[in-house]
Tab-separated table of C-alpha atoms in Angstrom:
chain	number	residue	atom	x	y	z
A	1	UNK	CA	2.733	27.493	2.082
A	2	UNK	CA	2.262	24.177	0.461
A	3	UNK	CA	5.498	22.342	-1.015
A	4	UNK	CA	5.520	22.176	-4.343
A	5	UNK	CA	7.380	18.565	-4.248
A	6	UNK	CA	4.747	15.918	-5.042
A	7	UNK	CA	4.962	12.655	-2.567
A	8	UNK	CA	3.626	9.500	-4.131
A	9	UNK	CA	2.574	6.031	-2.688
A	10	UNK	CA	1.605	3.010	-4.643
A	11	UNK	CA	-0.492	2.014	-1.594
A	12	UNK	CA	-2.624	-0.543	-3.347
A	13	UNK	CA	0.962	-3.144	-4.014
A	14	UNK	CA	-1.797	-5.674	-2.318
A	15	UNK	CA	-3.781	-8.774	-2.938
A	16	UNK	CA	-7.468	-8.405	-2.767
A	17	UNK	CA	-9.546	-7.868	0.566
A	18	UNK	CA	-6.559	-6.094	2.231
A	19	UNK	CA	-8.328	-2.823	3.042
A	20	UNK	CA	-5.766	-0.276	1.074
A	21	UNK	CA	-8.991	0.819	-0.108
A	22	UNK	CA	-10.287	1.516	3.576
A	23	UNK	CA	-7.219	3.008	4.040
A	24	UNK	CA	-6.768	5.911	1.435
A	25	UNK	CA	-10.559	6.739	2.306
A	26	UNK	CA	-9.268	7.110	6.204
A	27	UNK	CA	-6.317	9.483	5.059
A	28	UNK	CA	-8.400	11.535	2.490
A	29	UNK	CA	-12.011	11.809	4.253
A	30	UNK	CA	-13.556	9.824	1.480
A	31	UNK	CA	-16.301	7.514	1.812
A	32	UNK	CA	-16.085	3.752	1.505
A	33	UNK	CA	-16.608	2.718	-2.345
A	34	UNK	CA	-19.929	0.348	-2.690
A	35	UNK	CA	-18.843	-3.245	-1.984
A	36	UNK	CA	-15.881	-2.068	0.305
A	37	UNK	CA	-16.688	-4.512	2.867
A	38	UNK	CA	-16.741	-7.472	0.457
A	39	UNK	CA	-13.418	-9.800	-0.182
A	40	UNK	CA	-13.506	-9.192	-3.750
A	41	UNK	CA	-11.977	-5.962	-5.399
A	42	UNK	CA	-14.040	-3.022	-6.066
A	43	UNK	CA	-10.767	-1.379	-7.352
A	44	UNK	CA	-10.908	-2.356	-10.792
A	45	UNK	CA	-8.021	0.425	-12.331
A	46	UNK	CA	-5.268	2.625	-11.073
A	47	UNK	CA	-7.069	5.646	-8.881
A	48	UNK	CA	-4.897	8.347	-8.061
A	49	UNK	CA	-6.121	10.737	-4.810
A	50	UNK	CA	-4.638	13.882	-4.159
A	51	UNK	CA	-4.606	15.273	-0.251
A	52	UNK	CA	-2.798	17.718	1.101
A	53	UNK	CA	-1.721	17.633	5.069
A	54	UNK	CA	-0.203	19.803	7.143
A	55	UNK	CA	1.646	21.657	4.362
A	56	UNK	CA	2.426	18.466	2.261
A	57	UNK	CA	0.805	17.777	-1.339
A	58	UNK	CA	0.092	13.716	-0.956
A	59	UNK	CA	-0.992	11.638	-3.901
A	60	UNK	CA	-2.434	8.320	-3.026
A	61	UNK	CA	-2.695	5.745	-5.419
A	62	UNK	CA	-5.392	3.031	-5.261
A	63	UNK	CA	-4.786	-0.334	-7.749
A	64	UNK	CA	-7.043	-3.406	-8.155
A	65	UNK	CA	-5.605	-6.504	-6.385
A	66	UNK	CA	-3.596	-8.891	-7.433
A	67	UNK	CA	-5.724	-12.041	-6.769
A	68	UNK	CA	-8.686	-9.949	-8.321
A	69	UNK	CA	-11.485	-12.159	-9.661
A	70	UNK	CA	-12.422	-9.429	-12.493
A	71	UNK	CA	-9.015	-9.258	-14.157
A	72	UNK	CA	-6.108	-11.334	-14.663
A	73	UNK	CA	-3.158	-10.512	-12.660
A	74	UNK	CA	-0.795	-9.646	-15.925
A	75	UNK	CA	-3.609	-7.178	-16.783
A	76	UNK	CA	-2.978	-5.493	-13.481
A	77	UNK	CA	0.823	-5.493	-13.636
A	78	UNK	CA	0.179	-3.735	-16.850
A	79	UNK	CA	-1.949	-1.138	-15.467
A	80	UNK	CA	0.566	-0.220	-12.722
A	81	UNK	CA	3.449	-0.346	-14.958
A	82	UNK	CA	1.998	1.984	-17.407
A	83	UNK	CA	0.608	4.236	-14.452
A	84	UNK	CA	3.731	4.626	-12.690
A	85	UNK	CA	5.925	5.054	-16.595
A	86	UNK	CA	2.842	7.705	-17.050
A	87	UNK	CA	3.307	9.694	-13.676
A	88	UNK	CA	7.407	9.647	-13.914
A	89	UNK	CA	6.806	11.332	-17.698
A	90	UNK	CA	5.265	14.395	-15.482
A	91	UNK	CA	8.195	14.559	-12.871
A	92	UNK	CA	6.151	12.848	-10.042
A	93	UNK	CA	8.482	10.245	-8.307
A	94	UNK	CA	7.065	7.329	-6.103
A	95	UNK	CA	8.531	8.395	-2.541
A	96	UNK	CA	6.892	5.129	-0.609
A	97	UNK	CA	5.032	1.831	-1.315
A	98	UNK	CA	2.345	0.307	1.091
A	99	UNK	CA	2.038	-3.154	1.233
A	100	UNK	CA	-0.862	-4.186	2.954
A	101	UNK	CA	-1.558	-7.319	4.498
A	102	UNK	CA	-4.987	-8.641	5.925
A	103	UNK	CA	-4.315	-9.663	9.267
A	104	UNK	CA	-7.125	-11.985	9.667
A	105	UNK	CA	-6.589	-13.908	6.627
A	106	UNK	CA	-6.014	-17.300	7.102
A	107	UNK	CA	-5.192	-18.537	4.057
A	108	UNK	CA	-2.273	-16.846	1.124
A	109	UNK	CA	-3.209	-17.638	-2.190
A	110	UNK	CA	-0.506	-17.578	-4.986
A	111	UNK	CA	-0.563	-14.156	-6.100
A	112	UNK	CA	-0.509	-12.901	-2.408
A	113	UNK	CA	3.506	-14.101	-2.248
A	114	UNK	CA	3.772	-13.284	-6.332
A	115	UNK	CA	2.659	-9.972	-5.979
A	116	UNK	CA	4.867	-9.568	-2.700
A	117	UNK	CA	7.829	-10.986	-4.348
A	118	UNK	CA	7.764	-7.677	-7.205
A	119	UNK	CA	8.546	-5.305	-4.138
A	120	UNK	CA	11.962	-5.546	-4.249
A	121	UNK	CA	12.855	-4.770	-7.600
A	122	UNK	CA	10.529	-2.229	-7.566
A	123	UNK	CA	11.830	-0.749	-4.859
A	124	UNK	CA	15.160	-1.278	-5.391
A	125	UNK	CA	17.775	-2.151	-2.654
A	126	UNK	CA	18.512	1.307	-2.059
A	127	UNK	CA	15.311	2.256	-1.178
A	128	UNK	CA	14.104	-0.680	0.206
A	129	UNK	CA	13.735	1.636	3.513
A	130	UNK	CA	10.493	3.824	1.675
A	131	UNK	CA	8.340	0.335	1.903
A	132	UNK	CA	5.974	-0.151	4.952
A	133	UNK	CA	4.855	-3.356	5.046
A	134	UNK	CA	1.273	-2.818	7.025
A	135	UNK	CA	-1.261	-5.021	8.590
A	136	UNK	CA	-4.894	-4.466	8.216
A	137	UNK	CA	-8.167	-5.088	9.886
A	138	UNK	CA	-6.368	-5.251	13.720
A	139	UNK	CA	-9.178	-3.656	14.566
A	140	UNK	CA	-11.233	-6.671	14.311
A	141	UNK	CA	-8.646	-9.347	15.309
A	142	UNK	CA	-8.039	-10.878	18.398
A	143	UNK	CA	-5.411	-9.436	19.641
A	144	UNK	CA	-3.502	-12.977	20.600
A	145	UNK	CA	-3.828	-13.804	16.728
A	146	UNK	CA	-2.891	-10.694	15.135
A	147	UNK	CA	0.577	-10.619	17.530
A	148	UNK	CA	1.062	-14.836	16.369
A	149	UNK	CA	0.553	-14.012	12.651
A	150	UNK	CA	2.708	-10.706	12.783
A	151	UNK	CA	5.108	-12.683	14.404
A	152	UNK	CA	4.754	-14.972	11.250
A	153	UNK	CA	5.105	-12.575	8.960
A	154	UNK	CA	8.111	-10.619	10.523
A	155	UNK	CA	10.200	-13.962	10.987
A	156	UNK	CA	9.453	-15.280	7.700
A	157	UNK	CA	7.869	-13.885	4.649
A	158	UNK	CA	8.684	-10.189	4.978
A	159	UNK	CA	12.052	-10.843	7.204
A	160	UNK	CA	14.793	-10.405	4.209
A	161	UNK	CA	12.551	-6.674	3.402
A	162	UNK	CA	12.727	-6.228	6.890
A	163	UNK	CA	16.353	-7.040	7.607
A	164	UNK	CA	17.317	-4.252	4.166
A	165	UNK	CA	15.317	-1.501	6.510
A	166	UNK	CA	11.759	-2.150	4.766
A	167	UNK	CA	9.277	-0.814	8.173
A	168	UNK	CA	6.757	-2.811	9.776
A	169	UNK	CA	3.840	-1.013	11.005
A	170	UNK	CA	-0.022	-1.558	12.254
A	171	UNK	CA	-3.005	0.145	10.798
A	172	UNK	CA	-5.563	-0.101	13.536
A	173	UNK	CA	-8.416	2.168	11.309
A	174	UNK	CA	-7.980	5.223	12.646
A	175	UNK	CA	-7.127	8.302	10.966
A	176	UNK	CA	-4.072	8.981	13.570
A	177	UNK	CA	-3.030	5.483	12.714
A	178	UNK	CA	-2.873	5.741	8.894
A	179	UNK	CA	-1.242	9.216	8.741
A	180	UNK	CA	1.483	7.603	11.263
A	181	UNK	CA	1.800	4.908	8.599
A	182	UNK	CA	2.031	7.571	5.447
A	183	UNK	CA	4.331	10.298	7.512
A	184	UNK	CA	7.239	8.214	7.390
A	185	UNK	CA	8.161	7.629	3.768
A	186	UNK	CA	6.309	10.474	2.952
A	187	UNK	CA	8.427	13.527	4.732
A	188	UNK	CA	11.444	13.131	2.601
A	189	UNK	CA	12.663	14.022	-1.185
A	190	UNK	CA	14.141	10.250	-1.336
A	191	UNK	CA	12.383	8.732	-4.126
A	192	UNK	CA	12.917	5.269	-5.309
């Protein structure tokens, strides 16, 4: 019998090229959208995907980028905003946020730490424990430079989310691997 409870992630709380994208498409059984494998956004507005899994109702939510070359990054703040005011009108309450993070990218362009820096008030600091902060595309990194720049990003940017019980995790593009990432903050009525 499926729960009637709907579970919500705002997996796309990303800058562009991060592979939430590639993500949602693992968990649902969707194909890749055209340009997937491109670092510019193919997301271009807030995509809502509902799955259901082992008894749970799942809606994942796909948003462009933040550092998205097709619209400004107010105009995507916007679209969120009014998404998530939209879905807590119906009852629906946001029970986890993704926040991906391309582990092969070298560089971190301004909105990458903007966009990162909104998590927390989002969030809250009550529920800072319902955000996983995942790295992408360690399937195609050398291992020895994924670990450094995880190490990076656990001992600086993301340590104060980290340190308030925000989860680090690995998505290694696998289907076991993303519903791993998604079971956590999804199995519970906590919303934030």
């Amino acid at each position: 019998m499926m729960s009637l409870f709907s579970l919500v992630f705002l997996a796309s709380w990303e800058k562009t090229g991060s592979g939430v994208s590639n993500f949602i498409n693992k968990l649902a059984g969707m194909q890749p959208e055209v340009g997937a494998d491109e670092l510019f956004s193919c997301t271009q507005e807030v995509c809502a995907y509902e799955y259901s899994h082992n008894g749970q109702r799942f809606i994942f939510v796909d948003t462009p980028g933040f550092n998205n070359e097709k619209l400004p990054q107010s105009m995507v703040f916007r679209a969120i905003a009014r998404w998530l005011e939209e879905t807590y009108r119906h009852s629906i309450k946001l029970t986890g946020v993704i926040y991906t993070h391309d582990i092969t990218g070298n560089s971190r362009p301004p909105t990458d730490a903007q966009s990162f820096q909104l998590l927390r008030p989002l969030c809250g600091s009550k529920a800072v424990d319902r955000v996983h902060l995942v790295t992408t595309m360690c399937d195609i990194a050398e291992k020895s430079e994924a670990d450094e720049m995880e190490g990076i990003l656990k001992g600086a940017r993301w340590q104060s989310l980290i340190q308030a019980g925000a989860q680090p995790r690995r998505f290694d593009n696998t289907l076991e691997s993303a519903w791993n990432i998604v079971e956590g903050p999804g199995n519970t009525t906590k919303t934030l």
